[in-house]
Short mmCIF file of C-alpha atoms and ligand atoms in Angstrom, two decimals:
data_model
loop_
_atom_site.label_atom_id
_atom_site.label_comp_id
_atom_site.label_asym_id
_atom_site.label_seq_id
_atom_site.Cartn_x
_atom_site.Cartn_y
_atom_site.Cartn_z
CA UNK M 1 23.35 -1.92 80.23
CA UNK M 2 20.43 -2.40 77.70
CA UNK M 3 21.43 -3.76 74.32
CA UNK M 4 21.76 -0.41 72.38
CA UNK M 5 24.24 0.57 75.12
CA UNK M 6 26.06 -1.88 74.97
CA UNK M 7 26.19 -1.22 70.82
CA UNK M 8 27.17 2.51 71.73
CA UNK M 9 29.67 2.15 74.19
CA UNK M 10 31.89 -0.46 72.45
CA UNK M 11 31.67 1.13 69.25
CA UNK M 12 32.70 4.39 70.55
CA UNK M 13 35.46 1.90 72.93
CA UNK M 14 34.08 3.74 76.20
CA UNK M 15 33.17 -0.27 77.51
CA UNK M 16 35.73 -3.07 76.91
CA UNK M 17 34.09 -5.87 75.83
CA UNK M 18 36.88 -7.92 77.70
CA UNK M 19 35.95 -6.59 80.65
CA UNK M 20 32.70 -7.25 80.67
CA UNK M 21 33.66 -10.97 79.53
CA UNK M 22 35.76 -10.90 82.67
CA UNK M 23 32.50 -9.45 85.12
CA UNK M 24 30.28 -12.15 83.22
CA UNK M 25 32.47 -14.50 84.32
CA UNK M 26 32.82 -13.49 87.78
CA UNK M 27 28.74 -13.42 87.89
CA UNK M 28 28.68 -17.25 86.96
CA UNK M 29 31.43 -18.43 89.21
CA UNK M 30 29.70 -16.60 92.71
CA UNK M 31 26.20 -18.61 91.55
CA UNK M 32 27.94 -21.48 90.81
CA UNK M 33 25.38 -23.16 93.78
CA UNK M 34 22.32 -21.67 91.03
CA UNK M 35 23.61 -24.61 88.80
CA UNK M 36 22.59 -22.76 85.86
CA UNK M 37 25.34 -23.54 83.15
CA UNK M 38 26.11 -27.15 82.12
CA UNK M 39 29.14 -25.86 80.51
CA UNK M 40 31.28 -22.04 80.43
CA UNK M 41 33.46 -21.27 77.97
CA UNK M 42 36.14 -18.94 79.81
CA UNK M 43 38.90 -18.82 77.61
CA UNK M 44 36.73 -19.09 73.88
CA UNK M 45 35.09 -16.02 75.24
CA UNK M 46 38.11 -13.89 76.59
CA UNK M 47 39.38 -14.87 72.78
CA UNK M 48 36.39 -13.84 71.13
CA UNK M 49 36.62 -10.62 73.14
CA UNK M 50 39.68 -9.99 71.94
CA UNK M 51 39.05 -10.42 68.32
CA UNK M 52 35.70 -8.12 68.08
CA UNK M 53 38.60 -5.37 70.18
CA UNK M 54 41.09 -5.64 67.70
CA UNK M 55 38.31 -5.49 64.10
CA UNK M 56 36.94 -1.92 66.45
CA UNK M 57 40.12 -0.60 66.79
CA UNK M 58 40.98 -1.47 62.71
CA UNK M 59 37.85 0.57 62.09
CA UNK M 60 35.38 -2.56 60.79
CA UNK M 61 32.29 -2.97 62.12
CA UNK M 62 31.79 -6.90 63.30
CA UNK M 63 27.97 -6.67 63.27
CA UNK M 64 24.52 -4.85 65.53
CA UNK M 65 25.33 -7.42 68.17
CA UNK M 66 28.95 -6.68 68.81
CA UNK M 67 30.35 -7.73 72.28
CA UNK M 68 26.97 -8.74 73.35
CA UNK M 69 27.22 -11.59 76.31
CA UNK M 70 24.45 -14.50 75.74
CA UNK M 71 24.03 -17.67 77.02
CA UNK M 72 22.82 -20.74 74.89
CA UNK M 73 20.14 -23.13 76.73
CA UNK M 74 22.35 -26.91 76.12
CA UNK M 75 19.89 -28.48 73.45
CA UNK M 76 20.79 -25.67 70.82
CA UNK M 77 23.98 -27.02 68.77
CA UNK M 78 27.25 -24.80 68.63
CA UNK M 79 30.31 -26.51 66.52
CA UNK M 80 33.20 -27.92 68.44
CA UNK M 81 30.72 -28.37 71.90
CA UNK M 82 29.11 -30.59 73.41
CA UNK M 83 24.92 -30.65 73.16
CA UNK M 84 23.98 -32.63 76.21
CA UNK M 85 20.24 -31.53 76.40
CA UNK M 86 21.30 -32.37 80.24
CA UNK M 87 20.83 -36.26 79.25
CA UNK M 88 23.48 -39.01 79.81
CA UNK M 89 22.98 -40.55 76.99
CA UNK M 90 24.00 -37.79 75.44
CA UNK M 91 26.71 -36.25 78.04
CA UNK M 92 29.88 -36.60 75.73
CA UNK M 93 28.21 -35.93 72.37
CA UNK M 94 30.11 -32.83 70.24
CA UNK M 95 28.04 -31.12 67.64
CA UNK M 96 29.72 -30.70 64.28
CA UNK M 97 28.00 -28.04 63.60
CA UNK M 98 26.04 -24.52 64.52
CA UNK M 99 22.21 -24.34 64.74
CA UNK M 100 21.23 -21.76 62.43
CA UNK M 101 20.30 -18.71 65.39
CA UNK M 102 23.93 -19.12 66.59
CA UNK M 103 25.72 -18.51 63.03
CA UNK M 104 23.20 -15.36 62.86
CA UNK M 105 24.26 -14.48 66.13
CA UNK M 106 28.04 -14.92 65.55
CA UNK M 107 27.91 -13.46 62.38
CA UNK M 108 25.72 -10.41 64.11
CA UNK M 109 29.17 -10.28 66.81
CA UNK M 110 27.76 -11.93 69.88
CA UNK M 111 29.80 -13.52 72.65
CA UNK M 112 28.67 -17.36 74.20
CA UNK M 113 29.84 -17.58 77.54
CA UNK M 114 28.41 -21.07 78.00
CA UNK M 115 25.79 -23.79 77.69
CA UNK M 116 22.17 -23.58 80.32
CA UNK M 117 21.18 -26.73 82.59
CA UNK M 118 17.49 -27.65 81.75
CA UNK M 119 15.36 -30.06 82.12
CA UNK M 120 16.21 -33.40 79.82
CA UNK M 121 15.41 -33.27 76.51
CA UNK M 122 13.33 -30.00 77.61
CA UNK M 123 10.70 -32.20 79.08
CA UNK M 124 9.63 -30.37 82.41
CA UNK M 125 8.20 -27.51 84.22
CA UNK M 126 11.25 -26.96 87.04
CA UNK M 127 14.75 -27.79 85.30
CA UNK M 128 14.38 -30.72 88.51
CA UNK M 129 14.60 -33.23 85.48
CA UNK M 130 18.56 -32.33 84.94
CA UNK M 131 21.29 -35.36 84.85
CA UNK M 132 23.29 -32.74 85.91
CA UNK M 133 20.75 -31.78 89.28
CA UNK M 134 18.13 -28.69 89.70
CA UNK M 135 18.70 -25.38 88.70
CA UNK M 136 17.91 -22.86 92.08
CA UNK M 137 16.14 -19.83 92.09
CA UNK M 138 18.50 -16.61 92.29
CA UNK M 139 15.52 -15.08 94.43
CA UNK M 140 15.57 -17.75 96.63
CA UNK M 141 17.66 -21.03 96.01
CA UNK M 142 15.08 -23.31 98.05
CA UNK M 143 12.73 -22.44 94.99
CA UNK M 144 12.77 -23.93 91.53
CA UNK M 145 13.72 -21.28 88.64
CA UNK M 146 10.76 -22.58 86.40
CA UNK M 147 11.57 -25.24 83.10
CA UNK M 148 12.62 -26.51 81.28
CA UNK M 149 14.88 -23.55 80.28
CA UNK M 150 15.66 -22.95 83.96
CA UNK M 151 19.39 -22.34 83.41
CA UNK M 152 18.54 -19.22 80.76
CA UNK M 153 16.60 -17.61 83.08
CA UNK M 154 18.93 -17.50 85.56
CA UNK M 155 22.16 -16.84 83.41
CA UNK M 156 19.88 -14.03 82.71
CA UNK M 157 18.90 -12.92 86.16
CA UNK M 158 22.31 -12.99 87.87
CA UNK M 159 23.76 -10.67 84.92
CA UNK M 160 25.68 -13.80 83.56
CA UNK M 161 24.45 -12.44 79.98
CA UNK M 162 22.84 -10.04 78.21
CA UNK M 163 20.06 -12.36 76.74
CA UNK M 164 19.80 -16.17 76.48
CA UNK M 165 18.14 -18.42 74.18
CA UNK M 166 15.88 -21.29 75.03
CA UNK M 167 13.42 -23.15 73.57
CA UNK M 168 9.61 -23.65 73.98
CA UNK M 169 7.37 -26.60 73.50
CA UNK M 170 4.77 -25.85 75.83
CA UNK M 171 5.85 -22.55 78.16
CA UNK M 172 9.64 -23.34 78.83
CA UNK M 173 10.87 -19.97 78.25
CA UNK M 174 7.83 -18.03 79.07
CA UNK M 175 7.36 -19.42 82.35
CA UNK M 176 10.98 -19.61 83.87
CA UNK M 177 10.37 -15.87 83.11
CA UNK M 178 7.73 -15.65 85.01
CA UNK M 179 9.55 -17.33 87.99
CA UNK M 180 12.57 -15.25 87.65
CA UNK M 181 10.93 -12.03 86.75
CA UNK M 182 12.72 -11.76 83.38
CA UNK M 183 11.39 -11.02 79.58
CA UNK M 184 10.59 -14.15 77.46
CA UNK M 185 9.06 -14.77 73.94
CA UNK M 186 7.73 -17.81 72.58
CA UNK M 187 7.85 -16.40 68.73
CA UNK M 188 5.58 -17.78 66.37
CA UNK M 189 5.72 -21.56 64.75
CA UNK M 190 8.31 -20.97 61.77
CA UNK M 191 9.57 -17.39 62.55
CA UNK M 192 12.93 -18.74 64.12
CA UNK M 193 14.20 -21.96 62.51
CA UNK M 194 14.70 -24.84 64.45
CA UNK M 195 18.02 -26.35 62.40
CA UNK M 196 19.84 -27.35 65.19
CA UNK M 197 17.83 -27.49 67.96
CA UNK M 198 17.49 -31.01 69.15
CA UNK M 199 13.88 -32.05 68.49
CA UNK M 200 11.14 -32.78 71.60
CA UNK M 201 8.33 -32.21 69.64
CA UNK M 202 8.66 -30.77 66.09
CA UNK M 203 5.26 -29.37 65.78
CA UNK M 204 5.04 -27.12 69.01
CA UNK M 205 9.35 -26.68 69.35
CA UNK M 206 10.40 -22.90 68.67
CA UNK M 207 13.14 -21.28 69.86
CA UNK M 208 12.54 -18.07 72.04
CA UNK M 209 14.85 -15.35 73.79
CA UNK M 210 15.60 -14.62 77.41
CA UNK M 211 16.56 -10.97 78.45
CA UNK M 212 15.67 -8.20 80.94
CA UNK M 213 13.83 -5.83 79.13
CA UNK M 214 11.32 -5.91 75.99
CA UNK M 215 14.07 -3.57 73.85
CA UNK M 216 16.34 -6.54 74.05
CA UNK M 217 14.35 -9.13 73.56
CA UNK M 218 13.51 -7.57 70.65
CA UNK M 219 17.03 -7.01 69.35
CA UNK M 220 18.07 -10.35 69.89
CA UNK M 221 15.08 -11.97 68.10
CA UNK M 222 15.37 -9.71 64.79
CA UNK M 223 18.34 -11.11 64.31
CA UNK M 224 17.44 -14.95 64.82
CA UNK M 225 13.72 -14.35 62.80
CA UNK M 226 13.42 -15.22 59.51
CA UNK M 227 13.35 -17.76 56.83
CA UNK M 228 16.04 -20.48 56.51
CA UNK M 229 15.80 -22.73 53.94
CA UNK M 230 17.74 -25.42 56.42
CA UNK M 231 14.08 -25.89 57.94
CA UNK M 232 11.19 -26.49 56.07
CA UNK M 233 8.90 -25.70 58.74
CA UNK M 234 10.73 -21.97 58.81
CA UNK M 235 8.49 -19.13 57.14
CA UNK M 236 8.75 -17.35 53.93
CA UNK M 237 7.56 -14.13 56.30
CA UNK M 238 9.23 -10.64 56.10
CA UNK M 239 10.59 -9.79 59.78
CA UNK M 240 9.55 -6.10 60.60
CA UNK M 241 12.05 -3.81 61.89
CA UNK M 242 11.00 -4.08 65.61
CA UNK M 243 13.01 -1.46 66.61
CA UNK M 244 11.10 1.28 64.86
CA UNK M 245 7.56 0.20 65.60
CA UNK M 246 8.27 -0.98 69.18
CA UNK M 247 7.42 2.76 70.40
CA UNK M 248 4.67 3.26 68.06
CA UNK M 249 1.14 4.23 70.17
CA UNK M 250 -0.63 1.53 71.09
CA UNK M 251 -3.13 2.95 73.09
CA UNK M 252 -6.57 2.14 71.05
CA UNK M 253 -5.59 -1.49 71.07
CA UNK M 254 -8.45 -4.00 71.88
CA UNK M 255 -7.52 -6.17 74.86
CA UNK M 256 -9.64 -9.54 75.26
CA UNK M 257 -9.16 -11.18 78.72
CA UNK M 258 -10.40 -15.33 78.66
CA UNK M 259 -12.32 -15.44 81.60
CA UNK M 260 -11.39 -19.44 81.66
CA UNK M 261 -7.27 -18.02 82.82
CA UNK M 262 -8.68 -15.93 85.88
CA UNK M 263 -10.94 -19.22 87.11
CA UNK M 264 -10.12 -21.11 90.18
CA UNK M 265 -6.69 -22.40 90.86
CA UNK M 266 -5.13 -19.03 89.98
CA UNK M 267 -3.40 -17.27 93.04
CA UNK M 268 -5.31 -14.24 94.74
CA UNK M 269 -2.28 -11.60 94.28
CA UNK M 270 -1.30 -12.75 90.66
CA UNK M 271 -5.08 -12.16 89.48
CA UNK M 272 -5.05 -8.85 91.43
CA UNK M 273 -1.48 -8.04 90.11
CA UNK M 274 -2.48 -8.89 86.48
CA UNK M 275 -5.93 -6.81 86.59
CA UNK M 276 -3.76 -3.78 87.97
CA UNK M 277 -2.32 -3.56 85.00
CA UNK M 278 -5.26 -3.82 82.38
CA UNK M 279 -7.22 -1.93 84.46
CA UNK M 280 -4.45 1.25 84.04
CA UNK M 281 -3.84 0.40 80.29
CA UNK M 282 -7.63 0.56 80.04
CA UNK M 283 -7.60 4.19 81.77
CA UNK M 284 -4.96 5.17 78.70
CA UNK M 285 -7.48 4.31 76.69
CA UNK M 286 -7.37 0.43 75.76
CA UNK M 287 -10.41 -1.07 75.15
CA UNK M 288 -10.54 -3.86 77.72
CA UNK M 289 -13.21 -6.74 77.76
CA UNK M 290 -13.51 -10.40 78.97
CA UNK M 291 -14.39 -13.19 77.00
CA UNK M 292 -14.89 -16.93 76.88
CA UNK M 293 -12.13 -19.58 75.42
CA UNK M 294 -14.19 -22.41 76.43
CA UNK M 295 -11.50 -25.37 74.96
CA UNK M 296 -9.03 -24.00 77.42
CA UNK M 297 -9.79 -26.79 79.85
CA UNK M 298 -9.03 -29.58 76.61
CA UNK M 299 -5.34 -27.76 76.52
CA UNK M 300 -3.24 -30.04 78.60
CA UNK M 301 -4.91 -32.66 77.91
CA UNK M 302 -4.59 -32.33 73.85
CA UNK M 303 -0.56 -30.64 74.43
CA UNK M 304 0.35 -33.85 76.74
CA UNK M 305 -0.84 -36.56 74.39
CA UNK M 306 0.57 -34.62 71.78
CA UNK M 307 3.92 -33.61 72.76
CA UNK M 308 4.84 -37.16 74.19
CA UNK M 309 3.76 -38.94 70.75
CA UNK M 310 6.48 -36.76 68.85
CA UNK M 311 8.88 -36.83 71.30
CA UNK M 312 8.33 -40.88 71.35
CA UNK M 313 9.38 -40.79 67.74
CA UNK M 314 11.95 -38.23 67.95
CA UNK M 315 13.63 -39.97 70.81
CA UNK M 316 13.70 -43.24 69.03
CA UNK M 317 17.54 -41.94 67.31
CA UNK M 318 18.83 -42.52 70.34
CA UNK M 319 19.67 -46.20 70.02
CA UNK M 320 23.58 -46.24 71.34
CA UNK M 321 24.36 -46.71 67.67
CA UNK M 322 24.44 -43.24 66.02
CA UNK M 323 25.17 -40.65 68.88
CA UNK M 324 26.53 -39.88 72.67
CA UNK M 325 26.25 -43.07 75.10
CA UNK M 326 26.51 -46.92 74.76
CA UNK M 327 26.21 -49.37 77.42
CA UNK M 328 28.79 -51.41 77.61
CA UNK M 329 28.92 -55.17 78.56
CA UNK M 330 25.73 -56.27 76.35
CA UNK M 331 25.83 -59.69 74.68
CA UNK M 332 23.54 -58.76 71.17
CA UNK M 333 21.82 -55.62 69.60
CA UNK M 334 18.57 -56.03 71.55
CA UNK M 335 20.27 -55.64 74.71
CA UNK M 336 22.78 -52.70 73.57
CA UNK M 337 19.71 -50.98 72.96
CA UNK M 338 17.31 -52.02 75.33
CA UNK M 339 20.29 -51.45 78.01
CA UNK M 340 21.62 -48.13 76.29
CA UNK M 341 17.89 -46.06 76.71
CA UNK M 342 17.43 -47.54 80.38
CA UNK M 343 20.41 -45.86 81.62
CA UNK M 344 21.02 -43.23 79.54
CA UNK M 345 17.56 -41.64 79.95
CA UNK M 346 16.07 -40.18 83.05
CA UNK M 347 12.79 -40.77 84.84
CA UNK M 348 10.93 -38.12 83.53
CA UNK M 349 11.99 -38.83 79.59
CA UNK M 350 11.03 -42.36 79.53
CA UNK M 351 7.77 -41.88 80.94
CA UNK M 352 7.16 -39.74 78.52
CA UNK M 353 8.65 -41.89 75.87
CA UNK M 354 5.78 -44.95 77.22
CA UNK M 355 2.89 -42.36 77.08
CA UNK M 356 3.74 -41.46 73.85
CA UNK M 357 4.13 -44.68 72.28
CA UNK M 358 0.76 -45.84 73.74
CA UNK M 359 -1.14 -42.92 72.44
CA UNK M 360 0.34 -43.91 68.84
CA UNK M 361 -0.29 -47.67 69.15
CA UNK M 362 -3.10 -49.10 67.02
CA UNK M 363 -5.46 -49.92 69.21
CA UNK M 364 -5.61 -46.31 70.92
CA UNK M 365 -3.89 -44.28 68.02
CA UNK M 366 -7.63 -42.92 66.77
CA UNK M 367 -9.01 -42.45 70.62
CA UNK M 368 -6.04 -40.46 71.75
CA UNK M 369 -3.73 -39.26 68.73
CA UNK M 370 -6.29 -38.32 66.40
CA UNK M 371 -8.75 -36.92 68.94
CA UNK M 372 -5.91 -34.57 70.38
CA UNK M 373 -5.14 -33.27 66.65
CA UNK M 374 -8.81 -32.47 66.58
CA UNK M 375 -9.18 -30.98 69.67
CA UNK M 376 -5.69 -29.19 69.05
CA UNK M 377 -7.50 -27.78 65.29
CA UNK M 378 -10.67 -26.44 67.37
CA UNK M 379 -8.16 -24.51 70.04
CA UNK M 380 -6.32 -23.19 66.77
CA UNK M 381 -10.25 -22.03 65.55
CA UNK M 382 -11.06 -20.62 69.00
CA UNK M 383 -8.21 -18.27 69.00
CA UNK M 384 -8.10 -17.38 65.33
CA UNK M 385 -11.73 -16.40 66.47
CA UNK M 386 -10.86 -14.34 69.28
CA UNK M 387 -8.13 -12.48 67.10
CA UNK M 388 -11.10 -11.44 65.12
CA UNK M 389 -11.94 -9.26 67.95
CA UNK M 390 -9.35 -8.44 70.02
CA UNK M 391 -5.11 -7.13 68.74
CA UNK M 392 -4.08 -9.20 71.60
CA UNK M 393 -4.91 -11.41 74.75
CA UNK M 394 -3.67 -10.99 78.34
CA UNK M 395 -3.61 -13.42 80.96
CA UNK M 396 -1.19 -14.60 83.85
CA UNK M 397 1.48 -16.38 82.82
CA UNK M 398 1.40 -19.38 85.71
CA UNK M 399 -0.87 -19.67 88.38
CA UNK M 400 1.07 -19.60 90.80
CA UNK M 401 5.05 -18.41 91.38
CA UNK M 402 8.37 -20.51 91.54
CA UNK M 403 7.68 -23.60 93.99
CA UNK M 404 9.79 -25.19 96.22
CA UNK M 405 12.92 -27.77 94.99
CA UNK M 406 11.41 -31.12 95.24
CA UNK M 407 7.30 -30.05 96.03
CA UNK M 408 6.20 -31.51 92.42
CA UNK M 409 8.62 -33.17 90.95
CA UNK M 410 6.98 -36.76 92.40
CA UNK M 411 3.67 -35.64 90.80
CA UNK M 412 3.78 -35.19 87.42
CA UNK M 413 0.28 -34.63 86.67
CA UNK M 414 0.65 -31.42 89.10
CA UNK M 415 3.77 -30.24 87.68
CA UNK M 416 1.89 -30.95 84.14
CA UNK M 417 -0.99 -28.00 85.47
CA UNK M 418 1.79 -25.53 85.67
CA UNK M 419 1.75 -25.40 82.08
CA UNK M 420 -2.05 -24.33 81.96
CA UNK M 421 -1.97 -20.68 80.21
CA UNK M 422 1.16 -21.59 77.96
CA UNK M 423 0.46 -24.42 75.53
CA UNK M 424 -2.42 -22.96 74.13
CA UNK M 425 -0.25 -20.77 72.08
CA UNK M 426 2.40 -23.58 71.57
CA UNK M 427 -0.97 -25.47 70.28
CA UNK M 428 -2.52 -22.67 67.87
CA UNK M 429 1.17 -21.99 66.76
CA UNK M 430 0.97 -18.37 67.39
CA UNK M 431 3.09 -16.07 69.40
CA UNK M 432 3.31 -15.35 73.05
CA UNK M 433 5.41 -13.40 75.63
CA UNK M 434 6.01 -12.89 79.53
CA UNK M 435 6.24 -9.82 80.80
CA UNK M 436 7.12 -9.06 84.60
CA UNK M 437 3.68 -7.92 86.39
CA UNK M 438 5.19 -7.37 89.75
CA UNK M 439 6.21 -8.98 93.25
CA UNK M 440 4.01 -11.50 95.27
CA UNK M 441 3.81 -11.06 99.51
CA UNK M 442 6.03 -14.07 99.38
CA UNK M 443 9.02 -12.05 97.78
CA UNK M 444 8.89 -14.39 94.57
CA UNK M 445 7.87 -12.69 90.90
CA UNK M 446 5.07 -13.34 88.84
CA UNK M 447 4.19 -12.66 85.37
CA UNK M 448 1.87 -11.21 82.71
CA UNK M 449 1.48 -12.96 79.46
CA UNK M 450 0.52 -11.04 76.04
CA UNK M 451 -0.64 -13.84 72.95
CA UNK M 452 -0.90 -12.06 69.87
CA UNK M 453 -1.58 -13.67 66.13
CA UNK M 454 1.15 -15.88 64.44
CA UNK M 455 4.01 -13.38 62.71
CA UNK M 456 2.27 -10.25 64.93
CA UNK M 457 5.41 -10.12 67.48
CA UNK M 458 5.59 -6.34 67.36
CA UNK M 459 2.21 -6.46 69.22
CA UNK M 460 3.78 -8.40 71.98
CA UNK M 461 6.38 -5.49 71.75
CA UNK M 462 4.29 -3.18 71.30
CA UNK M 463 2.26 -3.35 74.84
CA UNK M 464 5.07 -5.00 75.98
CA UNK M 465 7.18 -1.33 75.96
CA UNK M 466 3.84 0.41 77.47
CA UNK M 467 3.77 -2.41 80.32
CA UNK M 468 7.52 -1.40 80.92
CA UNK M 469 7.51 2.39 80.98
CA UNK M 470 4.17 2.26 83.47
CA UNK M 471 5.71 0.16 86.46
CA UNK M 472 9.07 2.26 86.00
N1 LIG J 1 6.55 -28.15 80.72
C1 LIG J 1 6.21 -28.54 79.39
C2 LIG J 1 6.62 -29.97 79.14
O1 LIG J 1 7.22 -30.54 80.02
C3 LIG J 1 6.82 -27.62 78.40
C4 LIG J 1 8.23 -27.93 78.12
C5 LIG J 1 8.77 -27.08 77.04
O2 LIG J 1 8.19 -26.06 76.66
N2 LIG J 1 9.88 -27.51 76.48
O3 LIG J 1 6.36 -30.51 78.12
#
């Protein structure tokens, strides 16, 4: 059932929202081996069910998101449960309070069934990088599900929930969409606030939405858009009703196509998949062209150096002092925290947590940190540029689809690459969104990614609905 459905039936009572609490439920316990939720909240939901049952049948209306299932990727805070951002250090830590998109969403009537796996501290391309092990592939469990919101995706994709949230620093929602063949936005910096979402790097972090089809990604992210004057980083920008312009022609639109995201090292089908589809939007009458970005190739490069220098600063809280884990048996502060970090973070985290203190450290601070803010200003230029000329830009989403458990998880500089076509946007601070683009020989999905200008998500919507209604 698509969102507005969902609205319909319940209001009219021809769907109990228990029930479909109950079938949720059942979805997550047969894919228990998918190792998607870190935590399910059975009986809170079956309550919550209850309560939105009994204000329908006295006549209220609890809100435009009334019995509507989602799941909440673990590094988003709800009160009363634990945030682990699939860390140890910070496995028993209990928020006090809600994030700001899920006291919008439970004010709107929504349902959380439970808390996604991910990669730790969001930091990874495969949801491998999990204290509580790898989230599978519902397509084909020997593959990864894509990172790090791996464990949205699938919630998602097995019909655990209507939508999901995640979060994006460099292509964590948009490409676990690609891998599981699902809807994903990466809004705009500042259109969804970030109060109470657990920092990895402020500057690129936003908070995105999971679901199966454009319509409800769209109804889910009205709701969470908007300014909140618990972030400062959060816009003073109107939110447009997307429901009303989401259908509006878009057929004229200019289409730009960077040459430098069909180049070598994309796969054969996914190029030929991708130009399918501009090729038939330009036969409706899009104006389709190819152009140059040339500072692509300085993307992971400048997104590397600078999401691991925030997230070494943002990571330096946990100390064993002031949240989650402490190691015990130390003999003086040095060594509580020196022993606290070594076992309470993973691999992955700490390496990052080295880079990024070496890029920030005097001696290399103006050769790596300050050249990567340059570099990251000219990317910003080069697409403000290209939005000069074109409504919106299409390229593949990954270069190639979901990999095998275990294939890159020993080579981070290869699992870095998968991030290639995403961080640009992350970088420029504009807006982005997967799309499904069809099925590879090898049975796995692969997807189509729309970039638009920052606070122009009705574009992605836009082409997003034409996309849909031409493959069905
Ligand atoms: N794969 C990227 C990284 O590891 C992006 C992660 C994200 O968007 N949170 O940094």
């Amino acid at each position: 059932m698509q969102i507005s459905d969902i609205q319909k039936a319940v209001r009219q009572q021809k769907a109990s929202i228990s029930r479909r609490v109950e079938e949720a439920l059942k979805k997550i316990e047969q894919n228990s081996h998918l190792n998607a939720f870190t935590q399910v909240f059975a009986d809170q939901a079956r309550e919550r069910a209850q309560q939105l049952e009994e204000q329908l049948s006295a006549g209220k209306n609890p809100g435009p998101l009334t019995g509507v299932i989602m799941a909440i990727k673990d590094n988003i805070n709800i009160a009363g449960r634990r945030t682990t951002c699939a860390s140890k250090i910070l496995e028993n830590f209990v928020s006090p309070f809600d994030a700001t998109v899920i006291q919008r969403l439970r004010e709107a009537g929504a349902i959380f069934i439970g808390k996604t796996n991910m990669d730790e501290f969001a930091m990874g391309s495969s949801s491998e990088n999990s204290y509580f092990g790898s989230v599978k592939n519902p397509l084909n469990p020997d593959y990864v599900a894509g990172g790090s919101s791996g464990g949205s995706a699938v919630a998602v994709a097995i019909g655990a929930c209507d939508a999901a949230l995640g979060s994006e620093t460099g292509g964590s929602i948009r490409q676990p969409a690609s891998f599981t063949g699902l809807v994903g936005i990466k809004p705009t910096y500042g259109r969804v606030s970030r109060y109470g979402l657990v920092a990895y790097a402020s500057s690129l972090d936003q908070i995105g939405v999971f679901a199966r089809t454009v319509q409800d990604t769209a109804a889910i992210l009205q709701i969470i858009a908007g300014h909140d004057e618990k972030d400062s980083t959060s816009a003073e920008v109107e939110v447009v009703d997307y429901a009303t312009t989401i259908n509006r022609d878009f057929k004229e639109l200019k289409i730009g196509l960077p040459k430098q995201y069909f180049a070598d090292g994309l796969d054969a089908e996914i190029r030929e998949g991708i130009l399918k589809i501009t090729n038939e939007l330009a036969k409706q009458g899009a104006n389709v062209e190819e152009f140059d970005l040339p500072l692509t190739r300085y993307a992971i490069a400048t997104y590397y150096i600078i999401a691991t220098a925030e997230a070494s600063s943002n990571l330096a809280r946990y100390d064993g002092v002031r949240y989650g884990f402490r190691a015990p048996e130390v003999d003086d502060l040095q060594e509580m925290y020196a022993s606290t970090r070594s076992k309470g973070f993973g691999k992955e985290v700490k390496r990052r947590i080295l880079l990024g203190t070496y890029v920030l450290s005097a001696g290399y601070y103006d050769a790596y940190y300050k050249k990567a803010m340059q570099v990251r200003r000219l990317i910003k230029e080069e697409l403000n540029n290209a939005f000069k000329k074109y409504d919106v830009i299409v390229t593949p989403t990954t270069p190639t689809t979901a990999f095998k458990l275990g294939e890159k998880i020993s080579d981070p500089l290869t699992m870095y690459l998968m991030d290639i076509y995403t961080v640009t946007a992350n970088l420029a601070g504009i807006c982005a969104i997967n799309l499904p683009a069809g099925k590879h020989s090898n049975g796995l999905p692969f997807g189509l990614q729309v970039m638009a200008p920052a606070f122009r998500e009705e574009r992605l919507f836009q082409l997003g609905a034409t996309i849909e209604r031409m493959q069905s």
